[in-house]
XYZ file of C-alpha atoms in Angstrom:
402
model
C -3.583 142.244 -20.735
C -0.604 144.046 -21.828
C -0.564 147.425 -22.276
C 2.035 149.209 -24.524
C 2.443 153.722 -24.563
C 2.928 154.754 -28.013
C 4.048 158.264 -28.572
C 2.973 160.405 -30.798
C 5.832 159.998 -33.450
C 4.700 156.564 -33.760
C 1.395 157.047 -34.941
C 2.166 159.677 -37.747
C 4.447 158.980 -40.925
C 8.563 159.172 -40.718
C 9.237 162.354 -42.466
C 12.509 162.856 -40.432
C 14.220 160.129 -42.907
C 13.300 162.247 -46.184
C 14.928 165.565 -45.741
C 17.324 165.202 -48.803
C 14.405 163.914 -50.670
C 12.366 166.978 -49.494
C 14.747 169.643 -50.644
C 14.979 168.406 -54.200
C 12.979 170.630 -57.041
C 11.105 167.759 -58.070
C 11.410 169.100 -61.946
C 9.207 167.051 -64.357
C 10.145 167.163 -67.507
C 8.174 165.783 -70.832
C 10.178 162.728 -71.267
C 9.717 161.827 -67.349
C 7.617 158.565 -67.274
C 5.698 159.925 -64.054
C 2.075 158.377 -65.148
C 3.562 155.213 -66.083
C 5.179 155.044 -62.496
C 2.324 155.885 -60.243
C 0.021 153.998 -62.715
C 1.354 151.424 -64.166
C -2.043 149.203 -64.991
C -3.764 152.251 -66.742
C -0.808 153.263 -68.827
C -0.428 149.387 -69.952
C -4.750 149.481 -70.588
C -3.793 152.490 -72.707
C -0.703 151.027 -74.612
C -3.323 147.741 -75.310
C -6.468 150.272 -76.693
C -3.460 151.972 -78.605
C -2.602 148.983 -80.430
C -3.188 148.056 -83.722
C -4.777 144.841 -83.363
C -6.667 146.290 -79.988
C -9.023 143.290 -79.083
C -11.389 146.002 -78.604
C -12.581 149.851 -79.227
C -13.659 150.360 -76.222
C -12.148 150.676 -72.635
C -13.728 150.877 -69.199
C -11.374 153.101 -66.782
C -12.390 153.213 -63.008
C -12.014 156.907 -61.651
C -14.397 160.044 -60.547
C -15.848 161.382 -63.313
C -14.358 164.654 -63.138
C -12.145 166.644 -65.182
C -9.052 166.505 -64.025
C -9.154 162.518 -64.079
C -10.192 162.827 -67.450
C -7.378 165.195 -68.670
C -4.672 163.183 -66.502
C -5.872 160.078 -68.977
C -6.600 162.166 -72.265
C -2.658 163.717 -71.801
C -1.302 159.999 -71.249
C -3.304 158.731 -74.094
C -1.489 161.948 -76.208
C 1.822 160.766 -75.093
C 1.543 157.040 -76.420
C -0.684 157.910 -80.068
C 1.762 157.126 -82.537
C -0.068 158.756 -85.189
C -0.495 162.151 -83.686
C -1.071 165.165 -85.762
C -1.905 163.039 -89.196
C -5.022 164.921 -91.133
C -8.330 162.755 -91.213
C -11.859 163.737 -92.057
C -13.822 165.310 -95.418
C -15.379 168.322 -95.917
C -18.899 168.951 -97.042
C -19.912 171.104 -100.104
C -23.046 172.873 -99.396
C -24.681 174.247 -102.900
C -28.066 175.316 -102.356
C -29.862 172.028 -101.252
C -27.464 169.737 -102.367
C -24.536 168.469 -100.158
C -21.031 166.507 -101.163
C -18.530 164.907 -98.754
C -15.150 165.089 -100.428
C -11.467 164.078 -98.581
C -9.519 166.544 -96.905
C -7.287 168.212 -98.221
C -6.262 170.830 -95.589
C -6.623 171.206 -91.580
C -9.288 173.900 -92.790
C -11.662 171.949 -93.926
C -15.052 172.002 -91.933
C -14.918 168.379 -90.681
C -10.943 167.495 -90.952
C -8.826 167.310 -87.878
C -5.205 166.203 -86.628
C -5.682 162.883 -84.702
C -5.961 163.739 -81.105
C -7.447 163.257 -78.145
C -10.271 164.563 -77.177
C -11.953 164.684 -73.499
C -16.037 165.574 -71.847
C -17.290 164.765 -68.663
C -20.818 166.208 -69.685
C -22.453 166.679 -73.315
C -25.573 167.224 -74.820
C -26.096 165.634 -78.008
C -25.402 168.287 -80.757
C -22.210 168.774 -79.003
C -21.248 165.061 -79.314
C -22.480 164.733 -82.361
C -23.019 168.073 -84.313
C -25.474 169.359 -86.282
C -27.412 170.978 -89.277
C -28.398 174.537 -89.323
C -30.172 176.262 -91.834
C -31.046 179.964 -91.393
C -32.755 181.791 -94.208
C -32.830 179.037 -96.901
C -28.741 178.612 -96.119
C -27.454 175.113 -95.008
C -24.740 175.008 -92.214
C -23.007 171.350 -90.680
C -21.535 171.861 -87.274
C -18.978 169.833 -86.223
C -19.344 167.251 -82.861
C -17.060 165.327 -80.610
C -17.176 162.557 -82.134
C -15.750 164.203 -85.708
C -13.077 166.330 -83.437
C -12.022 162.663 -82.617
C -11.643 161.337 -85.822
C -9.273 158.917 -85.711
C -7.795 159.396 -82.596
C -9.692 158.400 -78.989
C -12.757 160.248 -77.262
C -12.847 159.744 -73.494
C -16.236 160.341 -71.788
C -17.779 160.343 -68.362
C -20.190 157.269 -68.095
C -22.639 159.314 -66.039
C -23.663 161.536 -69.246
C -24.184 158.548 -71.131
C -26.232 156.073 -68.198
C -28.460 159.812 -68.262
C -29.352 159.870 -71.723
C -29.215 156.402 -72.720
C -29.628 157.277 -76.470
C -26.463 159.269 -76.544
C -24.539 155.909 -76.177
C -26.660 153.796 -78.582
C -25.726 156.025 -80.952
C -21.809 156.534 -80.489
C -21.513 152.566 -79.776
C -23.418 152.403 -83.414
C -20.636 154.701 -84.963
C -18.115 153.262 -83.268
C -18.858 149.461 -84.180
C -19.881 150.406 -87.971
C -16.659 153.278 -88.344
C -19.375 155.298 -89.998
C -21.752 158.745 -89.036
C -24.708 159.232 -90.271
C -26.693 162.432 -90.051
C -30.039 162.028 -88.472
C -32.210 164.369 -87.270
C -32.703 164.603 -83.042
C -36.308 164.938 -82.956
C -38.300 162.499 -84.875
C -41.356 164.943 -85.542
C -38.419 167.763 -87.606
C -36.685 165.077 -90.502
C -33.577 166.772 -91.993
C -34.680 169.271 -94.721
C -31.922 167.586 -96.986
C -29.999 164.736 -97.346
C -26.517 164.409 -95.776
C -24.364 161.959 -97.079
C -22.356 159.501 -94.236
C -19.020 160.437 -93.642
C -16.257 157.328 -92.647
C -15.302 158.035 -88.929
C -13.045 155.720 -87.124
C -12.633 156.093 -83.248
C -11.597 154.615 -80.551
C -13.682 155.287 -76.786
C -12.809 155.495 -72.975
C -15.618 155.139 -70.662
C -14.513 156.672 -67.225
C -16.364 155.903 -63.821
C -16.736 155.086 -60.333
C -17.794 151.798 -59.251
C -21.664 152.351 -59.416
C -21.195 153.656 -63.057
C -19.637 150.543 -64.079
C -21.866 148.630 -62.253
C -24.714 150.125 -64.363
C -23.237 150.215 -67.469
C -22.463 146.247 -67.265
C -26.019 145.917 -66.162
C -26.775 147.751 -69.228
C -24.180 146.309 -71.827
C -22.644 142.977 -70.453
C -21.520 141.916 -73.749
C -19.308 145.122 -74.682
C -18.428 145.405 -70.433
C -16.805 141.804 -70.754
C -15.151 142.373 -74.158
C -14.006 146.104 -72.797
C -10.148 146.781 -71.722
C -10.198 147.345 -68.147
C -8.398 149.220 -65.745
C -8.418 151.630 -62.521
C -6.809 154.838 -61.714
C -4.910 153.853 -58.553
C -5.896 156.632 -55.732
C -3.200 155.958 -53.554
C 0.846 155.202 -53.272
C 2.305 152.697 -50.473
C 5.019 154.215 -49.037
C 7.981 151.153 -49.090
C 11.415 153.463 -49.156
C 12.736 156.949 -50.363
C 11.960 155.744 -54.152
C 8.280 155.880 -52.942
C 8.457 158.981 -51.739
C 10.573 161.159 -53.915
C 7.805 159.655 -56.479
C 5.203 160.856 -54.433
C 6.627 164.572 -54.170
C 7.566 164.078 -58.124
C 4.146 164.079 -58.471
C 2.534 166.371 -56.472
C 4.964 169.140 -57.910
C 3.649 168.159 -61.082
C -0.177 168.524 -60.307
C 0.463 171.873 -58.950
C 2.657 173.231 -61.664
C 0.362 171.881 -64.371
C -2.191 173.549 -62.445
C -0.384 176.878 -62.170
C -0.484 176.543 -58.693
C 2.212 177.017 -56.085
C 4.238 173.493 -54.983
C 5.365 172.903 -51.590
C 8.625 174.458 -50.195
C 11.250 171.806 -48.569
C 9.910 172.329 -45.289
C 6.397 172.094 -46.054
C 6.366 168.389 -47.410
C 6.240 167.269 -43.770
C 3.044 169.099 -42.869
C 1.773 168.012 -46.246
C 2.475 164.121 -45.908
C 0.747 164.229 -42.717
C -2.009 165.441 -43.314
C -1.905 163.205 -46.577
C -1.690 160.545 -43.945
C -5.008 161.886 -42.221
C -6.820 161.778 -45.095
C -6.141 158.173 -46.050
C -6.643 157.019 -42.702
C -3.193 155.069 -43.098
C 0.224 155.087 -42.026
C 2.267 154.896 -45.131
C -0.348 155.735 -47.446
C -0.367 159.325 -49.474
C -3.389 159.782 -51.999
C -2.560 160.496 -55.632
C -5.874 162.006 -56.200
C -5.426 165.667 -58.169
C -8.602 166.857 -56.810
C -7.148 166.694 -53.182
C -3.611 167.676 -53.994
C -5.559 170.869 -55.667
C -7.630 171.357 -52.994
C -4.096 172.247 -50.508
C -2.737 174.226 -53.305
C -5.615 176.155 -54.050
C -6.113 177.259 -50.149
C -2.555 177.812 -49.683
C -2.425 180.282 -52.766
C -4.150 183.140 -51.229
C -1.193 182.813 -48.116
C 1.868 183.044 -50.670
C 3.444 184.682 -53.287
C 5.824 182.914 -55.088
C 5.281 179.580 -56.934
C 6.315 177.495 -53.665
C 4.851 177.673 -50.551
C 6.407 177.090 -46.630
C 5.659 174.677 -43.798
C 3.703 177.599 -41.943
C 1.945 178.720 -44.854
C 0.398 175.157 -44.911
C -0.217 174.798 -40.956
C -1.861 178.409 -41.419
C -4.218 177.210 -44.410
C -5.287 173.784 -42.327
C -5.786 175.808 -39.063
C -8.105 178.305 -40.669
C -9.803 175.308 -42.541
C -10.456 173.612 -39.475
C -11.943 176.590 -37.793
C -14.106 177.221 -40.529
C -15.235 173.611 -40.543
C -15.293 173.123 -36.961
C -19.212 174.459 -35.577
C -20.534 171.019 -35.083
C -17.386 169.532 -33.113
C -16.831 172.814 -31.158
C -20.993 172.995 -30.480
C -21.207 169.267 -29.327
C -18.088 170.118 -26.890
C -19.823 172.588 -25.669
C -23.110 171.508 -24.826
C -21.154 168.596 -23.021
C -18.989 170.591 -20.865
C -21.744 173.314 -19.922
C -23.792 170.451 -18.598
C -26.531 170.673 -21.613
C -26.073 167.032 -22.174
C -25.183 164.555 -19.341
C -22.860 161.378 -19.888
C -22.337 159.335 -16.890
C -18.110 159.192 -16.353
C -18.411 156.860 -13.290
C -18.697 153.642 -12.199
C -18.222 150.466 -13.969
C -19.644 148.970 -16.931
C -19.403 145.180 -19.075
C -18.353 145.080 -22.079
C -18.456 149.017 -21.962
C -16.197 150.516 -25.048
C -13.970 153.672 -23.703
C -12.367 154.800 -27.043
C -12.329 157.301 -29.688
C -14.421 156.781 -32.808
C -14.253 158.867 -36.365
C -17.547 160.921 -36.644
C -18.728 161.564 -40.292
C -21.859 163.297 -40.352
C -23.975 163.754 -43.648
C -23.540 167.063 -45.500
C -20.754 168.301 -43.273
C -17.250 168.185 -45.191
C -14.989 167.740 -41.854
C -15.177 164.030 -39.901
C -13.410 164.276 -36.180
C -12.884 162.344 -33.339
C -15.549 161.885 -30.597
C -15.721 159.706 -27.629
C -17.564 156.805 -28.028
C -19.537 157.479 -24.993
C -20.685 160.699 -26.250
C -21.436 159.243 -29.412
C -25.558 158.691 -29.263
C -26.003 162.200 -27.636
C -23.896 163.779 -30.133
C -25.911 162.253 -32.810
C -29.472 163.197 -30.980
C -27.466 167.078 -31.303
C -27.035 166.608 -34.467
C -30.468 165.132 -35.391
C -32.018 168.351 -33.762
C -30.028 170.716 -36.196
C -30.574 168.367 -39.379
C -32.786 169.995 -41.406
C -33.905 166.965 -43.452
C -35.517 163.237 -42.198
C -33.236 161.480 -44.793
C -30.227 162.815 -42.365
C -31.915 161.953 -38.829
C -32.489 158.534 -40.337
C -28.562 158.480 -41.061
C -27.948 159.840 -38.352
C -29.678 157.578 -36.625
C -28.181 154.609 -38.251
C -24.367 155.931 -37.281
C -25.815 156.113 -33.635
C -26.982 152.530 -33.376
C -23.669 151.074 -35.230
C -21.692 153.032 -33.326
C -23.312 152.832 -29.847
């Protein structure tokens, strides 16, 4: 068997080649085609919705259903509408118990907007689709979503529609017959007047993650296989400096549309390797904003400017992994004061000496454990769980593993 020594520089990412790249501003501008270079399939799914002759209203995008995905896709779909800003809608006249829809006329008008996009990863129904008030004998018609959307594209998290199934019955109705109609929410209350339908013309992006979608087809195979589809691509191979410079390009511009502080030159080393750590790969640096957030946001409360230094950012991850660190540091320490024996001698077949990655349910931090120590750290661990459906995880990782 041969046996080959890597050091340490081997097994983390080559940052040592990137210094001019790393002392650049990384200034984004509005013109820069960043989204269109890190995500090249959803910004082409977007230009296809867009179209005029789009084979379909509807597209299925593959991301978390969180906000920041959504307003990363709502800005690129604001960036490719070629009818931005054009006034759409009526306007209802209200006189006594009688109601009118007339055209719009101005951007004042109750139910007129300027084609946009509009973006919700959770909504009730009267904020989707509005609704009728009437307070002392006067008649009032709020505004939704769906009006607020007129003509441009609504983009919704899939989970609030799988949760209240006749929210999406509904908007696919308006969407497929480009028309709202005002009904009342609860069967037992009618409307106390008559609304006329007002023409409403959108187009809709369903974001979620892969059990979402899996749902959703479940639920609507027709529309799912008609749908435009795409995915939000989570991480960036690292091939050469064009990789990289697009990587820091991006990163600067999560932070500063975040009005957070970006990394200083010498901090994109400590940054790309612990990038690297949370991929689990080589040459592989996440794109997700929730994680690039989640190093800015810790690293704020250590600087003052709008950039922040290579020691600011060891600081940050040192404190974070002390903070994090009571089950590692506790399973160490019942080991080495004897609390838990695990036999170091003598010789074993087929025995496994390695390290193994230890992700324990509930806890945010996964380390590295001896695979030896592996079943008594989970029998610690199943002692301190406070639930059964996290011993019987727990459990589960331990037989894998051991």
């Amino acid at each position: 068997m041969t046996i080959t020594k890597l050091a340490w520089r081997d097994l983390v990412p080559d940052t040592d080649s990137y210094q001019e790249i790393f002392a650049q501003p990384h200034l984004i501008d509005e013109n820069d085609p960043l989204f269109s270079d890190t995500q090249p399939r959803l910004q082409f799914a977007l230009e296809q919705l867009l179209h005029t002759r789009a084979s379909s209203s509807f597209m299925l995008a593959k991301a978390p259903e969180e906000s920041e995905y959504l307003n990363l896709i709502a800005d690129a779909a604001r960036t490719l509408q070629s009818d931005a800003g054009q006034l759409v809608g009526g306007h209802y006249e209200v006189s006594g118990h009688t109601i009118r829809l007339r055209h719009a006329v101005s951007a004042d008008d109750d139910f007129a907007t300027l084609t946009q996009v509009v973006a919700a990863d959770w909504v009730e129904a009267e904020q989707l689709f509005g609704c009728l008030r009437q307070f002392n004998g006067d008649i009032t018609l709020q505004p939704g979503l769906v009006h607020q959307a007129n003509g441009g594209i609504l983009i919704i998290s899939l989970r609030t529609l799988l949760a209240q199934p006749l929210l999406w019955m509904r908007l696919k109705n308006i969407v497929n017959r480009e028309r709202f109609d005002w009904v009342a929410f609860d069967e037992s209350r009618p409307l106390p007047v008559s609304v006329p339908s007002m023409p409403l013309k959108l187009k809709v992006i369903l974001v979620g993650e892969r059990e979402s979608l899996a749902d959703f087809q479940e639920m609507e195979p027709e529309l799912s296989e008609q749908a435009i589809y795409s995915e939000f691509e989570d991480t960036l191979q690292i091939v050469d400096a064009e990789s990289v410079s697009q990587w820091c390009r991006w990163v600067t511009f999560t932070a500063r549309h975040n009005h957070l502080p970006a990394p200083g030159a010498n901090a994109w080393p400590v940054l790309i390797r612990e990038a690297a750590r949370y991929t689990g790969e080589q040459e592989t640096l996440p794109l997700s904003p929730q994680w690039i957030l989640r190093q800015c946001q810790e690293v704020a409360s250590l600087c003052d400017g709008d950039t922040f230094s290579g020691e600011q950012l060891n600081l940050m991850l040192q404190q974070r992994e002390w903070r994090e660190g009571f089950l590692a540091e506790r399973m160490q320490d019942e080991i080495l004061q004897e609390q838990i024996l695990i036999e170091t001698e003598g010789e074993r077949i087929g025995q496994i000496n390695a390290l193994s990655v230890i992700e324990f349910p509930g806890s945010s931090t996964r380390f590295l454990a001896n695979l030896l120590a592996l079943a008594a750290l989970c029998i610690l661990a199943m002692v301190n769980s406070p639930t059964s459906n996290a011993k019987r995880s727990l459990a589960a990782i331990s037989m894998r593993k051991g």
